Amino acid sequence: MSKRERNISTEQRLKELFRDYYLKAPLHLPPDFNLREFAFQLFGSSGYIRHKAFLSEAELRNFVVQHVPKHMYFSAAKYLDPARPNMDEKMRIGTDLVFDIDADHIPKCEEVLQVLYLCPRCGAVIEKPRDTCEVCGSKLIEYQHIPEDCLEEAARITYLLTDVITNELGHKIFTITFSGHRGFHIHVQLNEEEGKMGSEARRELLQYLLGEGTELEQYLVRVVKKRRRIYVKPPPRIVEGGWRRRIALFLLHKIQDYEIRTFIEGKKQAINTSKLTSIADEINKLIQEAITAMRIIVDEKVLIDLSRLIRVPESINGKAGFIVKRLTLDELTNFKLDETLSPFASLELKILPKVNMPKLRLLGKDIRLKRGVSLRIDGALGVYLALKGLAEIIEVL
């Protein structure tokens, strides 16, 4: 390695790696991308280049290769003049629906989210929130570690949301992406009339997804004896739609009895009341569980903001170095965070850790970092650690 190569900064190496990717990357743009505002955050800057518009994919690619953004976005809104710097002058046509499902917003995952405060100067690892290092006084880096099973739970919720979008909201055209960091996005393309939906209507949609105002009593199996006859109110069924459909989907994952399953699926119109009565309490407990399990938690700000920016599919998320990857429903169902989501997985890097971490589990691997002791590591992990501020990239091998 030459002296010049040794003097290249980690930021510059990252930019070169990103540029190499964007020279060939198959960016996935909506068909009406010329009506959308684009925005970019560059390396070494906390601000954004805003109010950009492009007439062709080639024009966009030339801009990206020249400037090498750390993050790139387009607007959920469509405008007659998207490049105007004044939002009112852009003349909004309509705004698509965008759902953001983050693993760290899921209640049970918030409880297990590991947050560490790391000192890049002396290598200290501190577990309690602080702005500066208690050892040397330097500014700390906040590092959040999200367990892989929480990402898989976010994938489950995202899959459930696709069912709601298709079968309850009636939308067929949408794109599912892994956000490239800690969650998933769904972009539903709306026609001009649908896109006029205001923030309040979008907030009502959020409340529906969360089941706010849902009364448990209306879904429970009820057994009523009247004049020597027994009347049974059955459990929710798939064919009934709405929250009843959602609860029925949950019940199908839990109930083994063939007759009751076929009734819930809508394949039978009647059910043996004696059998249903005998297990009513068991079913009602499951219905109570379903109200919680089938809530769909999405980012409120993303959903209701009419001028929201969303990540360009197949771009790189500069927080972790993973691709904002488009997913099929099958890929979403079987989602695993692994090196295939990084465009740098085939590379080998030499890195210099800036902190001491006795054990860190990433991409299914256990790694140990010792400040000042270099190591060879695969590109996916090396870029991740560099973007998190945990290591410097010394060399691309």
C-alpha positions as a printed NumPy array, in Angstrom:
array([[  0.   ,   0.   ,   0.   ],
       [  1.443,   3.378,  -1.011],
       [  1.831,   6.351,   1.335],
       [ -0.965,   8.116,  -0.556],
       [ -3.319,   5.173,  -0.022],
       [ -2.49 ,   5.116,   3.706],
       [ -3.501,   8.767,   3.965],
       [ -6.971,   8.235,   2.503],
       [ -9.632,   8.887,   5.155],
       [-12.35 ,   6.408,   6.071],
       [-14.944,   8.843,   4.743],
       [-13.191,   8.988,   1.38 ],
       [-12.939,   5.185,   1.216],
       [-16.661,   4.912,   1.961],
       [-17.446,   7.433,  -0.775],
       [-15.394,   5.426,  -3.26 ],
       [-17.218,   2.221,  -2.301],
       [-20.598,   3.946,  -2.624],
       [-19.611,   5.468,  -5.988],
       [-18.579,   2.077,  -7.361],
       [-21.998,   0.729,  -6.387],
       [-23.929,   3.623,  -7.93 ],
       [-22.107,   3.337, -11.247],
       [-24.049,   0.118, -11.88 ],
       [-26.847,   0.006,  -9.297],
       [-30.339,  -0.794, -10.669],
       [-32.163,   2.077,  -8.932],
       [-35.908,   1.453,  -8.771],
       [-37.905,   4.606,  -9.444],
       [-41.683,   5.117,  -9.642],
       [-42.951,   5.643, -13.197],
       [-43.8  ,   9.277, -12.377],
       [-40.431,  10.09 , -10.757],
       [-40.165,  13.283, -12.85 ],
       [-43.027,  14.684, -10.722],
       [-41.217,  14.046,  -7.443],
       [-38.736,  16.035,  -5.417],
       [-35.408,  14.317,  -4.741],
       [-33.206,  14.989,  -1.722],
       [-29.696,  13.892,  -0.777],
       [-27.53 ,  13.91 ,   2.32 ],
       [-23.819,  13.903,   1.559],
       [-20.928,  12.46 ,   3.536],
       [-19.62 ,  14.893,   6.145],
       [-22.798,  16.993,   6.143],
       [-25.798,  17.057,   8.464],
       [-27.797,  19.089,   5.952],
       [-29.597,  18.038,   2.781],
       [-29.525,  18.974,  -0.873],
       [-33.247,  19.525,  -1.468],
       [-35.631,  20.474,  -4.251],
       [-33.947,  18.496,  -7.012],
       [-35.885,  17.04 ,  -9.945],
       [-34.751,  14.784, -12.792],
       [-36.198,  14.085, -16.229],
       [-34.386,  10.792, -16.762],
       [-32.736,   8.012, -14.783],
       [-29.458,   8.799, -16.563],
       [-29.578,  12.388, -15.305],
       [-30.191,  11.155, -11.756],
       [-27.365,   8.609, -11.972],
       [-24.916,  11.255, -13.212],
       [-25.802,  13.446, -10.232],
       [-25.433,  10.565,  -7.774],
       [-22.083,   9.394,  -9.169],
       [-20.769,  12.964,  -9.095],
       [-21.916,  13.821,  -5.549],
       [-21.984,  10.318,  -3.955],
       [-24.761,  10.773,  -1.365],
       [-24.773,   8.939,   1.935],
       [-28.583,   8.862,   1.764],
       [-30.985,   9.494,  -1.124],
       [-34.736,  10.084,  -1.122],
       [-37.699,  11.032,  -3.271],
       [-40.973,  12.584,  -2.168],
       [-44.15 ,  10.642,  -1.466],
       [-45.886,  13.633,  -3.033],
       [-46.164,  14.391,  -6.725],
       [-45.823,  18.021,  -7.842],
       [-46.328,  19.988, -11.027],
       [-43.007,  21.75 , -10.377],
       [-41.015,  19.616,  -7.898],
       [-37.774,  21.635,  -8.195],
       [-39.291,  24.821,  -6.765],
       [-37.622,  25.716,  -3.421],
       [-40.885,  27.031,  -1.965],
       [-43.235,  24.176,  -0.985],
       [-46.373,  26.14 ,  -1.916],
       [-44.98 ,  26.893,  -5.375],
       [-44.375,  23.204,  -6.101],
       [-48.163,  22.768,  -6.62 ],
       [-48.845,  19.396,  -5.011],
       [-50.914,  16.987,  -7.109],
       [-51.309,  14.31 ,  -4.445],
       [-49.394,  12.179,  -1.954],
       [-48.934,   8.416,  -1.933],
       [-49.359,   6.296,   1.189],
       [-46.08 ,   5.462,   2.901],
       [-45.827,   3.089,   5.85 ],
       [-42.656,   2.849,   7.948],
       [-42.363,  -0.129,  10.319],
       [-39.356,   0.168,  12.645],
       [-38.236,  -2.677,  14.903],
       [-37.319,  -0.267,  17.695],
       [-40.916,   1.046,  17.823],
       [-42.4  ,  -2.376,  18.574],
       [-43.282,  -2.387,  22.315],
       [-41.658,  -5.704,  23.21 ],
       [-38.536,  -4.741,  21.243],
       [-38.225,  -1.348,  22.924],
       [-37.649,  -3.269,  26.154],
       [-34.692,  -5.29 ,  24.791],
       [-33.082,  -2.574,  22.66 ],
       [-29.437,  -2.316,  23.713],
       [-27.989,   1.206,  23.727],
       [-24.279,   1.771,  24.338],
       [-22.32 ,   5.016,  24.519],
       [-18.87 ,   4.615,  22.979],
       [-15.8  ,   6.816,  23.206],
       [-13.789,   6.957,  19.952],
       [-10.875,   8.621,  21.741],
       [-10.118,   6.237,  24.613],
       [-12.275,   3.26 ,  23.567],
       [-14.511,   3.226,  26.651],
       [-17.913,   1.515,  26.473],
       [-20.548,   3.11 ,  28.74 ],
       [-24.031,   1.672,  29.302],
       [-25.691,   4.681,  30.964],
       [-26.755,   7.696,  28.855],
       [-24.065,  10.389,  28.767],
       [-22.972,  13.116,  26.36 ],
       [-19.273,  12.962,  27.231],
       [-16.876,  10.208,  28.276],
       [-16.433,   9.83 ,  32.036],
       [-12.839,   8.695,  31.413],
       [-11.424,  11.294,  29.01 ],
       [-14.214,  13.852,  28.504],
       [-14.622,  13.269,  24.747],
       [-17.983,  13.323,  22.972],
       [-19.601,   9.882,  22.906],
       [-21.091,   7.935,  19.989],
       [-24.537,   6.429,  20.662],
       [-24.798,   2.899,  19.306],
       [-28.102,   1.001,  19.229],
       [-28.142,  -2.741,  18.751],
       [-31.446,  -4.255,  17.627],
       [-31.776,  -8.033,  18.113],
       [-32.335,  -9.917,  14.865],
       [-35.579, -11.446,  16.153],
       [-36.977,  -7.911,  16.507],
       [-36.304,  -7.276,  12.816],
       [-38.104, -10.529,  12.075],
       [-41.063,  -9.347,  14.179],
       [-41.088,  -6.108,  12.168],
       [-41.161,  -8.256,   9.018],
       [-44.179, -10.156,  10.409],
       [-46.034,  -6.895,  11.062],
       [-45.125,  -5.661,   7.58 ],
       [-46.525,  -8.843,   6.041],
       [-49.741,  -8.368,   8.022],
       [-49.925,  -4.8  ,   6.734],
       [-49.675,  -6.004,   3.122],
       [-52.765,  -8.148,   3.755],
       [-54.624,  -5.12 ,   5.133],
       [-53.538,  -2.947,   2.193],
       [-54.723,  -5.543,  -0.326],
       [-57.833,  -7.008,   1.287],
       [-59.124,  -4.17 ,   3.466],
       [-57.966,  -1.   ,   1.684],
       [-58.173,  -2.471,  -1.826],
       [-54.778,  -1.333,  -3.142],
       [-52.891,  -3.673,  -5.446],
       [-49.855,  -1.609,  -6.499],
       [-47.239,  -1.172,  -3.797],
       [-43.538,  -1.665,  -3.178],
       [-42.102,  -3.396,  -0.104],
       [-38.536,  -2.575,   0.91 ],
       [-36.158,  -3.368,   3.729],
       [-35.178,   0.112,   4.921],
       [-31.501,  -0.792,   4.943],
       [-31.258,  -0.377,   8.7  ],
       [-33.884,  -1.389,  11.246],
       [-37.23 ,  -1.805,   9.542],
       [-39.367,  -1.909,   6.417],
       [-41.211,   0.489,   4.132],
       [-44.345,   0.031,   2.057],
       [-45.001,   2.592,  -0.681],
       [-48.568,   2.486,  -2.031],
       [-48.961,   4.402,  -5.273],
       [-52.265,   6.291,  -5.36 ],
       [-54.123,   7.814,  -8.272],
       [-54.687,  11.575,  -8.378],
       [-58.036,  11.48 ,  -6.568],
       [-56.851,   9.08 ,  -3.843],
       [-53.688,  11.135,  -3.356],
       [-55.755,  14.122,  -2.221],
       [-56.395,  12.341,   1.092],
       [-55.505,  14.806,   3.862],
       [-53.5  ,  14.331,   7.042],
       [-56.592,  13.843,   9.201],
       [-57.885,  10.976,   7.049],
       [-54.424,   9.412,   7.207],
       [-54.466,   9.742,  10.993],
       [-57.806,   7.903,  11.067],
       [-56.188,   5.14 ,   8.999],
       [-53.418,   4.943,  11.609],
       [-56.012,   4.565,  14.368],
       [-57.688,   1.784,  12.415],
       [-54.385,  -0.07 ,  11.989],
       [-53.732,   0.209,  15.726],
       [-57.241,  -0.914,  16.611],
       [-57.922,   2.228,  18.626],
       [-61.518,   2.198,  19.819],
       [-61.816,  -1.529,  19.11 ],
       [-64.143,  -3.088,  21.695],
       [-63.283,  -6.642,  22.653],
       [-66.902,  -7.561,  23.415],
       [-68.026,  -7.33 ,  19.801],
       [-65.645, -10.119,  18.754],
       [-66.09 , -12.629,  21.582],
       [-67.97 , -15.916,  21.265],
       [-71.198, -15.573,  23.265],
       [-73.431, -18.369,  24.515],
       [-76.978, -17.297,  25.423],
       [-79.656, -19.598,  26.826],
       [-83.176, -18.458,  26.054],
       [-86.431, -20.418,  26.39 ],
       [-84.727, -23.796,  26.514],
       [-82.673, -22.976,  23.472],
       [-78.987, -22.114,  23.211],
       [-77.908, -19.31 ,  20.9  ],
       [-74.223, -18.987,  20.062],
       [-72.569, -15.912,  18.571],
       [-69.678, -17.388,  16.52 ],
       [-66.076, -16.13 ,  16.316],
       [-64.871, -13.756,  13.582],
       [-64.434, -15.164,  10.069],
       [-62.059, -14.348,   7.219],
       [-64.881, -13.383,   4.858],
       [-66.171, -10.669,   7.204],
       [-63.285,  -8.304,   6.496],
       [-61.838,  -5.533,   8.645],
       [-60.683,  -6.279,  12.17 ],
       [-62.839,  -9.425,  12.198],
       [-60.757, -10.749,   9.301],
       [-57.547,  -9.851,  11.135],
       [-58.654, -11.689,  14.284],
       [-59.759, -14.674,  12.188],
       [-56.273, -14.89 ,  10.634],
       [-54.786, -15.05 ,  14.123],
       [-57.247, -17.756,  15.198],
       [-56.327, -19.895,  12.194],
       [-52.711, -19.961,  13.406],
       [-53.808, -21.177,  16.834],
       [-56.848, -23.46 ,  16.401],
       [-56.349, -27.048,  15.229],
       [-59.97 , -28.289,  15.148],
       [-60.871, -28.92 ,  11.493],
       [-64.569, -28.015,  11.725],
       [-63.95 , -24.723,  13.497],
       [-61.1  , -23.857,  11.147],
       [-63.228, -24.394,   8.03 ],
       [-65.958, -22.217,   9.558],
       [-63.492, -19.397,  10.306],
       [-62.079, -19.714,   6.766],
       [-65.608, -19.211,   5.402],
       [-65.772, -22.654,   3.795],
       [-68.701, -23.681,   6.017],
       [-71.766, -21.587,   6.77 ],
       [-72.774, -23.409,   9.951],
       [-70.956, -24.827,  12.951],
       [-71.73 , -27.38 ,  15.655],
       [-72.939, -25.198,  18.53 ],
       [-72.19 , -27.832,  21.161],
       [-68.552, -28.028,  20.1  ],
       [-68.259, -24.247,  19.89 ],
       [-69.843, -23.847,  23.325],
       [-67.407, -26.323,  24.865],
       [-64.344, -24.345,  23.774],
       [-65.801, -20.804,  23.836],
       [-63.576, -19.73 ,  26.747],
       [-60.46 , -20.99 ,  24.968],
       [-61.373, -19.15 ,  21.763],
       [-62.158, -15.953,  23.676],
       [-58.705, -15.995,  25.27 ],
       [-57.213, -16.243,  21.792],
       [-59.371, -13.342,  20.601],
       [-58.026, -11.233,  23.461],
       [-54.483, -12.118,  22.375],
       [-55.34 , -11.283,  18.768],
       [-56.348,  -7.694,  19.597],
       [-52.758,  -7.072,  20.722],
       [-50.904,  -9.338,  18.286],
       [-52.656,  -7.983,  15.187],
       [-52.105,  -4.291,  15.925],
       [-50.032,  -2.725,  13.162],
       [-47.549,  -0.213,  14.544],
       [-46.279,   2.254,  11.951],
       [-44.509,   5.594,  12.217],
       [-47.249,   8.213,  12.592],
       [-45.207,  11.117,  11.21 ],
       [-44.332,   9.234,   8.038],
       [-47.949,   8.271,   7.348],
       [-49.593,  11.667,   7.884],
       [-46.897,  13.962,   6.408],
       [-48.067,  15.079,   2.952],
       [-44.561,  16.087,   1.817],
       [-42.622,  13.174,   3.313],
       [-39.369,  11.967,   1.781],
       [-38.815,   8.216,   1.372],
       [-35.673,   6.259,   0.555],
       [-35.009,   5.346,  -3.064],
       [-35.31 ,   1.546,  -3.462],
       [-31.945,  -0.112,  -4.236],
       [-30.025,   2.881,  -2.85 ],
       [-27.702,   2.431,   0.149],
       [-28.773,   3.383,   3.655],
       [-25.764,   5.326,   4.922],
       [-26.494,   4.455,   8.547],
       [-25.526,   0.802,   8.092],
       [-24.359,   0.213,   4.518],
       [-27.215,  -2.105,   3.561],
       [-29.278,  -1.802,   0.385],
       [-32.817,  -0.426,   0.585],
       [-33.853,  -3.75 ,  -0.877],
       [-37.106,  -4.437,  -2.691],
       [-38.75 ,  -7.573,  -1.334],
       [-41.344, -10.003,  -2.628],
       [-43.906, -11.354,  -0.159],
       [-41.955, -14.621,   0.015],
       [-38.716, -12.752,   0.739],
       [-40.481, -10.726,   3.423],
       [-41.845, -13.892,   5.048],
       [-38.374, -15.451,   5.165],
       [-36.453, -12.256,   5.928],
       [-33.069, -12.601,   7.594],
       [-30.54 ,  -9.831,   8.118],
       [-27.414, -11.195,   6.447],
       [-24.507, -10.177,   4.224],
       [-26.552, -10.601,   1.013],
       [-28.173,  -7.253,   1.85 ],
       [-24.807,  -5.487,   1.561],
       [-23.253,  -4.596,  -1.809],
       [-19.843,  -4.895,  -0.131],
       [-20.103,  -8.502,   1.077],
       [-17.634,  -9.807,  -1.517],
       [-14.897,  -7.422,  -0.359],
       [-12.343,  -7.894,   2.387],
       [-11.373,  -4.857,   4.455],
       [ -8.651,  -4.115,   6.942],
       [-10.111,  -2.047,   9.766],
       [ -8.835,  -0.364,  12.918],
       [-11.379,  -0.467,  15.801],
       [-11.896,   2.808,  17.68 ],
       [-13.571,   1.201,  20.714],
       [-13.287,  -1.889,  22.897],
       [-16.177,  -4.32 ,  22.502],
       [-15.61 ,  -7.821,  23.914],
       [-18.459,  -9.337,  21.906],
       [-20.683,  -7.995,  19.168],
       [-23.1  , -10.153,  17.165],
       [-23.678,  -8.892,  13.646],
       [-25.032, -10.647,  10.556],
       [-25.004, -13.959,  12.389],
       [-21.348, -13.629,  13.385],
       [-19.647, -12.924,  16.709],
       [-16.858, -10.369,  16.444],
       [-14.612,  -8.744,  19.031],
       [-13.166,  -5.265,  18.752],
       [-10.05 ,  -4.074,  20.551],
       [ -9.175,  -0.434,  20.169],
       [ -6.053,   0.083,  18.074],
       [ -5.681,  -3.566,  17.035],
       [ -6.353,  -3.992,  13.312],
       [ -8.189,  -6.953,  11.842],
       [ -9.352,  -8.28 ,   8.508],
       [-13.077,  -8.502,   8.092],
       [-15.63 ,  -8.957,   5.305],
       [-16.889,  -5.842,   3.558],
       [-20.452,  -5.957,   4.888],
       [-19.289,  -5.889,   8.512],
       [-16.426,  -3.483,   7.866],
       [-18.599,  -0.859,   6.181],
       [-21.247,  -1.239,   8.906],
       [-18.673,  -0.648,  11.674],
       [-17.168,   2.325,   9.832],
       [-20.552,   3.988,   9.259],
       [-21.412,   3.49 ,  12.932],
       [-18.182,   5.243,  13.904],
       [-16.798,   2.123,  15.582],
       [-13.829,   1.592,  13.253],
       [-11.639,   3.16 ,  10.587],
       [-11.129,   1.505,   7.201],
       [ -7.383,   1.181,   6.674],
       [ -7.388,  -0.707,   3.398],
       [ -9.629,  -2.377,   0.829],
       [ -7.846,  -5.682,   0.231]])
